[in-house]
Coordinates of C-alpha atoms in Angstrom, one line a residue:
M10 CA 0.0 0.0 0.0
P11 CA 1.6 3.2 -0.9
G12 CA 2.1 6.0 1.6
K13 CA 3.0 6.0 5.0
P14 CA 0.7 3.0 7.0
T15 CA -1.7 4.7 9.7
I16 CA -1.9 3.7 13.6
K17 CA -5.0 1.6 12.6
L18 CA -3.7 -0.2 9.6
V19 CA -0.6 -1.4 11.9
A20 CA -3.0 -2.3 14.7
L21 CA -4.9 -4.4 12.2
S22 CA -1.9 -6.0 11.1
Q23 CA -0.8 -6.9 14.7
Y24 CA -4.2 -8.4 15.2
S25 CA -4.0 -10.4 11.9
C26 CA -0.6 -11.5 12.9
H27 CA -1.7 -12.8 16.2
C28 CA -4.5 -14.7 14.8
M29 CA -2.1 -16.4 12.1
L30 CA 0.3 -17.2 15.2
A31 CA -2.4 -18.9 17.0
L32 CA -3.5 -21.0 14.1
L33 CA 0.1 -22.0 13.5
I34 CA 0.6 -23.2 16.7
L35 CA -2.7 -25.1 16.7
E36 CA -1.9 -26.5 13.2
F37 CA 1.4 -28.0 14.0
D38 CA 0.6 -29.0 17.8
F39 CA 3.9 -27.0 18.9
P40 CA 4.8 -27.0 22.4
A41 CA 4.0 -24.0 24.9
S42 CA 6.7 -21.8 24.6
G43 CA 8.1 -18.7 26.7
L44 CA 6.3 -16.4 24.1
G45 CA 3.0 -18.0 25.2
K46 CA 3.5 -16.8 28.9
L47 CA 4.6 -13.5 28.1
A48 CA 1.4 -12.8 25.7
S49 CA -0.6 -13.7 29.1
S50 CA 1.1 -11.0 30.8
M51 CA 0.9 -8.3 27.9
P52 CA -1.9 -5.5 28.0
L53 CA -4.8 -6.0 25.3
P54 CA -3.9 -3.6 22.1
V55 CA -6.1 -0.7 21.9
V56 CA -6.4 1.6 18.4
P57 CA -6.3 4.9 19.1
G58 CA -9.9 6.7 18.1
A59 CA -11.4 3.4 16.8
G60 CA -14.3 4.6 18.8
A61 CA -15.4 7.0 16.2
D62 CA -16.2 4.5 13.6
P63 CA -18.7 2.2 15.0
C64 CA -17.8 -0.6 12.6
Q65 CA -14.0 -0.4 13.4
A66 CA -14.8 -0.3 17.1
Q67 CA -17.0 -3.4 16.9
Y68 CA -14.0 -5.3 15.1
Q69 CA -11.5 -3.9 17.8
L70 CA -13.9 -5.1 20.6
F71 CA -14.2 -8.5 18.8
F72 CA -10.4 -9.0 18.4
L73 CA -9.9 -7.9 22.2
A74 CA -12.5 -10.6 23.3
L75 CA -10.7 -13.2 21.0
I76 CA -7.3 -12.2 22.7
S77 CA -8.6 -12.4 26.0
M78 CA -10.1 -15.9 25.4
R79 CA -6.7 -17.0 24.1
K80 CA -5.4 -15.8 27.4
L81 CA -8.0 -17.6 29.4
L82 CA -7.4 -20.8 27.2
N83 CA -3.7 -20.8 28.2
R84 CA -4.8 -20.5 31.9
I85 CA -7.2 -23.4 31.5
L86 CA -4.8 -25.6 29.8
F87 CA -2.1 -24.9 32.5
H88 CA -3.9 -25.4 35.3
L89 CA -5.7 -28.6 33.9
Y90 CA -3.4 -30.5 31.5
S91 CA 0.0 -28.9 31.8
R92 CA 2.8 -31.5 32.5
D93 CA 4.7 -28.6 34.1
H94 CA 1.9 -28.0 36.5
I95 CA 0.8 -31.7 37.4
E96 CA 3.9 -32.9 39.7
N97 CA 4.3 -35.9 41.8
P98 CA 4.6 -34.8 45.3
A99 CA 6.9 -38.0 46.2
N100 CA 9.5 -37.5 43.8
V101 CA 8.6 -33.9 42.5
E102 CA 9.1 -35.2 38.9
P103 CA 6.6 -34.4 36.3
T104 CA 3.6 -36.7 35.7
Q105 CA 2.8 -37.6 32.2
A106 CA -0.4 -35.8 31.3
D107 CA -1.9 -39.0 29.6
E108 CA -1.8 -41.0 33.1
P109 CA -4.9 -41.8 34.5
A110 CA -4.1 -40.2 38.0
A111 CA -3.2 -36.6 36.2
F112 CA -7.0 -36.5 35.2
L113 CA -8.6 -38.0 38.2
S114 CA -6.9 -35.8 40.5
V115 CA -7.8 -32.4 39.1
S116 CA -9.7 -30.5 41.8
P117 CA -13.3 -29.3 41.3
S118 CA -12.4 -26.3 42.9
V119 CA -10.2 -25.4 40.2
M120 CA -12.4 -26.4 37.6
F121 CA -15.1 -24.2 39.2
E122 CA -13.0 -21.2 39.2
L123 CA -11.9 -21.3 35.8
D124 CA -15.6 -21.8 34.5
R125 CA -16.3 -18.8 36.6
Q126 CA -13.6 -16.9 34.9
L127 CA -15.0 -18.1 31.8
E128 CA -18.8 -17.1 32.5
E129 CA -17.2 -13.6 33.5
W130 CA -15.4 -13.1 30.4
R131 CA -18.9 -13.9 28.6
T132 CA -20.6 -11.4 30.8
C133 CA -18.4 -8.6 29.9
L134 CA -19.0 -9.0 26.1
P135 CA -20.2 -5.7 24.6
Q136 CA -23.6 -5.2 23.2
G137 CA -23.8 -7.0 19.8
L138 CA -21.5 -9.6 20.7
E139 CA -23.1 -10.9 23.8
F140 CA -24.9 -14.3 23.9
L141 CA -26.7 -16.7 26.3
P142 CA -24.9 -18.7 28.8
Y143 CA -24.4 -22.6 27.9
S144 CA -27.3 -23.6 30.6
E145 CA -29.8 -21.3 28.4
A146 CA -28.2 -21.7 25.1
Q147 CA -28.6 -25.6 25.3
L148 CA -32.6 -25.5 25.2
A149 CA -32.7 -22.8 22.4
E150 CA -33.6 -24.1 19.1
V151 CA -30.7 -25.1 16.5
P152 CA -30.6 -22.4 14.1
E153 CA -31.3 -23.2 10.2
F154 CA -27.9 -24.0 8.5
N155 CA -29.0 -23.0 5.1
Q156 CA -29.5 -19.2 6.2
T157 CA -26.5 -16.8 5.4
R158 CA -25.1 -15.0 8.6
S159 CA -24.3 -11.5 8.7
T160 CA -21.1 -10.3 9.6
D161 CA -22.2 -9.3 13.4
E162 CA -23.7 -13.1 13.4
R163 CA -20.5 -14.4 12.2
L164 CA -18.4 -12.6 14.6
R165 CA -20.6 -13.6 17.5
G166 CA -20.7 -17.1 16.3
H167 CA -17.1 -17.3 16.5
L168 CA -17.1 -16.2 20.0
M169 CA -19.7 -18.6 20.9
A170 CA -17.7 -21.3 19.6
R171 CA -14.4 -20.5 21.5
Y172 CA -16.7 -20.1 24.8
F173 CA -18.2 -23.6 24.2
A174 CA -14.9 -25.1 23.5
A175 CA -13.4 -23.8 26.4
K176 CA -16.4 -24.7 28.4
S177 CA -16.0 -28.2 27.0
I178 CA -12.2 -28.4 27.9
I179 CA -12.5 -27.5 31.3
H180 CA -15.4 -30.2 32.0
R181 CA -13.5 -32.7 30.3
P182 CA -12.0 -34.4 33.2
Y183 CA -15.4 -35.5 34.2
I184 CA -15.6 -37.4 30.9
Y185 CA -12.5 -39.1 31.8
K186 CA -13.6 -40.0 35.6
T187 CA -16.9 -41.4 34.2
L188 CA -15.2 -43.6 31.7
H189 CA -12.5 -44.8 34.0
H190 CA -14.2 -45.2 37.1
G191 CA -14.1 -48.7 38.8
A192 CA -17.1 -50.9 38.5
T193 CA -17.9 -50.8 42.3
A194 CA -17.7 -47.0 42.3
S195 CA -20.7 -44.7 42.0
L196 CA -20.7 -41.6 40.1
S197 CA -21.9 -38.5 41.6
D198 CA -24.4 -36.1 40.3
A199 CA -21.9 -33.9 39.9
D200 CA -19.6 -36.2 38.0
T201 CA -22.5 -36.8 35.7
A202 CA -23.5 -33.2 35.3
G203 CA -20.0 -32.1 34.4
A204 CA -19.7 -34.9 31.8
R205 CA -22.8 -33.9 30.1
T206 CA -21.6 -30.4 30.2
A207 CA -18.5 -31.3 28.6
V208 CA -20.1 -33.3 25.8
G209 CA -23.0 -30.9 25.3
S210 CA -20.3 -27.8 25.1
A211 CA -18.5 -29.5 22.5
V212 CA -21.4 -30.1 20.4
M213 CA -22.6 -26.5 20.7
S214 CA -18.9 -25.4 19.7
V215 CA -19.5 -27.2 16.4
V216 CA -22.9 -25.5 16.1
A217 CA -21.7 -22.1 16.5
S218 CA -18.7 -22.5 14.5
G219 CA -20.2 -22.0 11.3
I220 CA -18.9 -24.9 9.6
L221 CA -22.6 -26.0 8.8
H222 CA -23.3 -22.1 7.4
E223 CA -20.3 -21.3 5.3
P224 CA -17.7 -23.0 3.1
L225 CA -15.1 -24.1 4.9
V226 CA -12.5 -21.7 3.5
L227 CA -14.5 -18.7 4.3
L228 CA -14.4 -19.3 8.0
L229 CA -12.7 -16.7 10.2
H230 CA -10.4 -19.6 11.8
P231 CA -10.9 -22.9 9.9
I232 CA -8.5 -24.9 11.6
N233 CA -10.0 -24.0 14.8
S234 CA -13.4 -25.0 13.6
C235 CA -11.8 -28.4 12.2
R236 CA -10.0 -29.3 15.7
S237 CA -13.0 -28.3 17.8
L238 CA -14.9 -30.7 15.4
F239 CA -12.3 -33.4 16.0
A240 CA -12.4 -32.8 19.7
C241 CA -16.4 -33.3 19.9
E242 CA -16.2 -36.3 17.5
L243 CA -13.6 -37.9 20.1
Q244 CA -15.9 -37.4 22.8
L245 CA -18.8 -38.7 21.1
S246 CA -17.0 -41.8 20.0
F247 CA -15.7 -42.5 23.5
V248 CA -19.2 -42.2 25.1
L249 CA -20.7 -44.1 22.3
H250 CA -18.6 -47.0 22.7
S251 CA -19.4 -47.0 26.3
S252 CA -22.5 -47.8 28.5
Y253 CA -23.2 -44.2 29.3
H254 CA -25.2 -43.1 26.2
Y255 CA -27.3 -40.7 28.7
L256 CA -24.5 -38.5 28.5
L257 CA -25.4 -37.5 25.0
P258 CA -27.0 -34.4 24.0
Q259 CA -30.3 -34.7 21.9
N260 CA -28.4 -33.0 18.9
W261 CA -25.4 -34.9 19.1
K262 CA -25.6 -36.0 15.6
I263 CA -25.1 -32.7 14.0
A264 CA -21.4 -33.6 14.4
E265 CA -21.8 -36.4 11.6
V266 CA -23.7 -33.6 9.5
A267 CA -20.7 -31.2 10.3
R268 CA -17.9 -33.8 9.3
T269 CA -19.7 -35.0 5.8
A270 CA -20.2 -31.1 5.1
A271 CA -16.3 -30.5 5.5
S272 CA -15.3 -33.8 4.1
G273 CA -12.4 -33.9 1.8
L274 CA -11.8 -29.9 2.0
I275 CA -10.4 -30.5 5.5
E276 CA -7.9 -32.9 4.4
D277 CA -6.8 -30.7 1.7
M278 CA -6.4 -28.0 4.0
S279 CA -4.5 -29.1 6.8
P280 CA -2.2 -32.4 7.2
T281 CA -2.8 -32.2 11.1
A282 CA -6.9 -32.4 10.2
F283 CA -6.0 -35.4 7.9
R284 CA -4.3 -37.0 10.7
D285 CA -7.4 -36.3 12.8
S286 CA -9.8 -37.9 10.3
E287 CA -7.7 -41.0 10.0
I288 CA -7.7 -41.3 14.1
L289 CA -11.5 -40.8 13.9
K290 CA -11.6 -43.9 11.2
L291 CA -9.7 -46.1 13.6
L292 CA -11.9 -45.4 16.6
A293 CA -14.9 -46.3 14.3
C294 CA -13.4 -49.9 13.5

């Protein structure tokens, strides 16, 4: 672009770089780095004078909400699943995150606090980007997928998808506990409710992501949508192979519709997504 770049253009470029970096980290499963920890301590970027243009102000608020969610997700993953955080108190050595004890020992109070912070993020969303909490959204009618969404609806839908995905991640230990509890042990009402929330939120994330509304290449963050679909299908597969079918929400088959709609395109766009689809095929055998 000729001429000196404006402050607004530089800020928008920074937002784009931030989103692209998040996609690359997600795409190639890069490990957490010092940059991620530094990002959690940095203040949110604000464009001077963006409020003069309602459209630009809305875009800025969307990106600020998205960055805040990314910081919250980093916190969720660290406190629930990080190998650096989960340690064996006997020998003070990191515990493998895939060991049963690591998931079964997650404190309910930690999950409660992270969920509280997630709801606080949702309630702070500005007018035009706000949406219902999971407890109310799951009772709402599923939207028509053949209707074109406006820009505001797409922005709100993406934030909703991130919210539901985060809620599913927070409650995922309940699914693990449900599937691995002993034959003589009984599940509490809280365990059952938590497992249902994890599966239901994963399905709601797929519904809100837009993967059933727009072509995959036109989604705001297609890799995010693909991997959220994969996470949802993994949970559904494990539950379907168990005796706990009562954990499934009524609209769980929407995930199958989403996979059919994106089939072929996902594999062409991303080697990681192709690997995900191969894993799902193995689980279906």
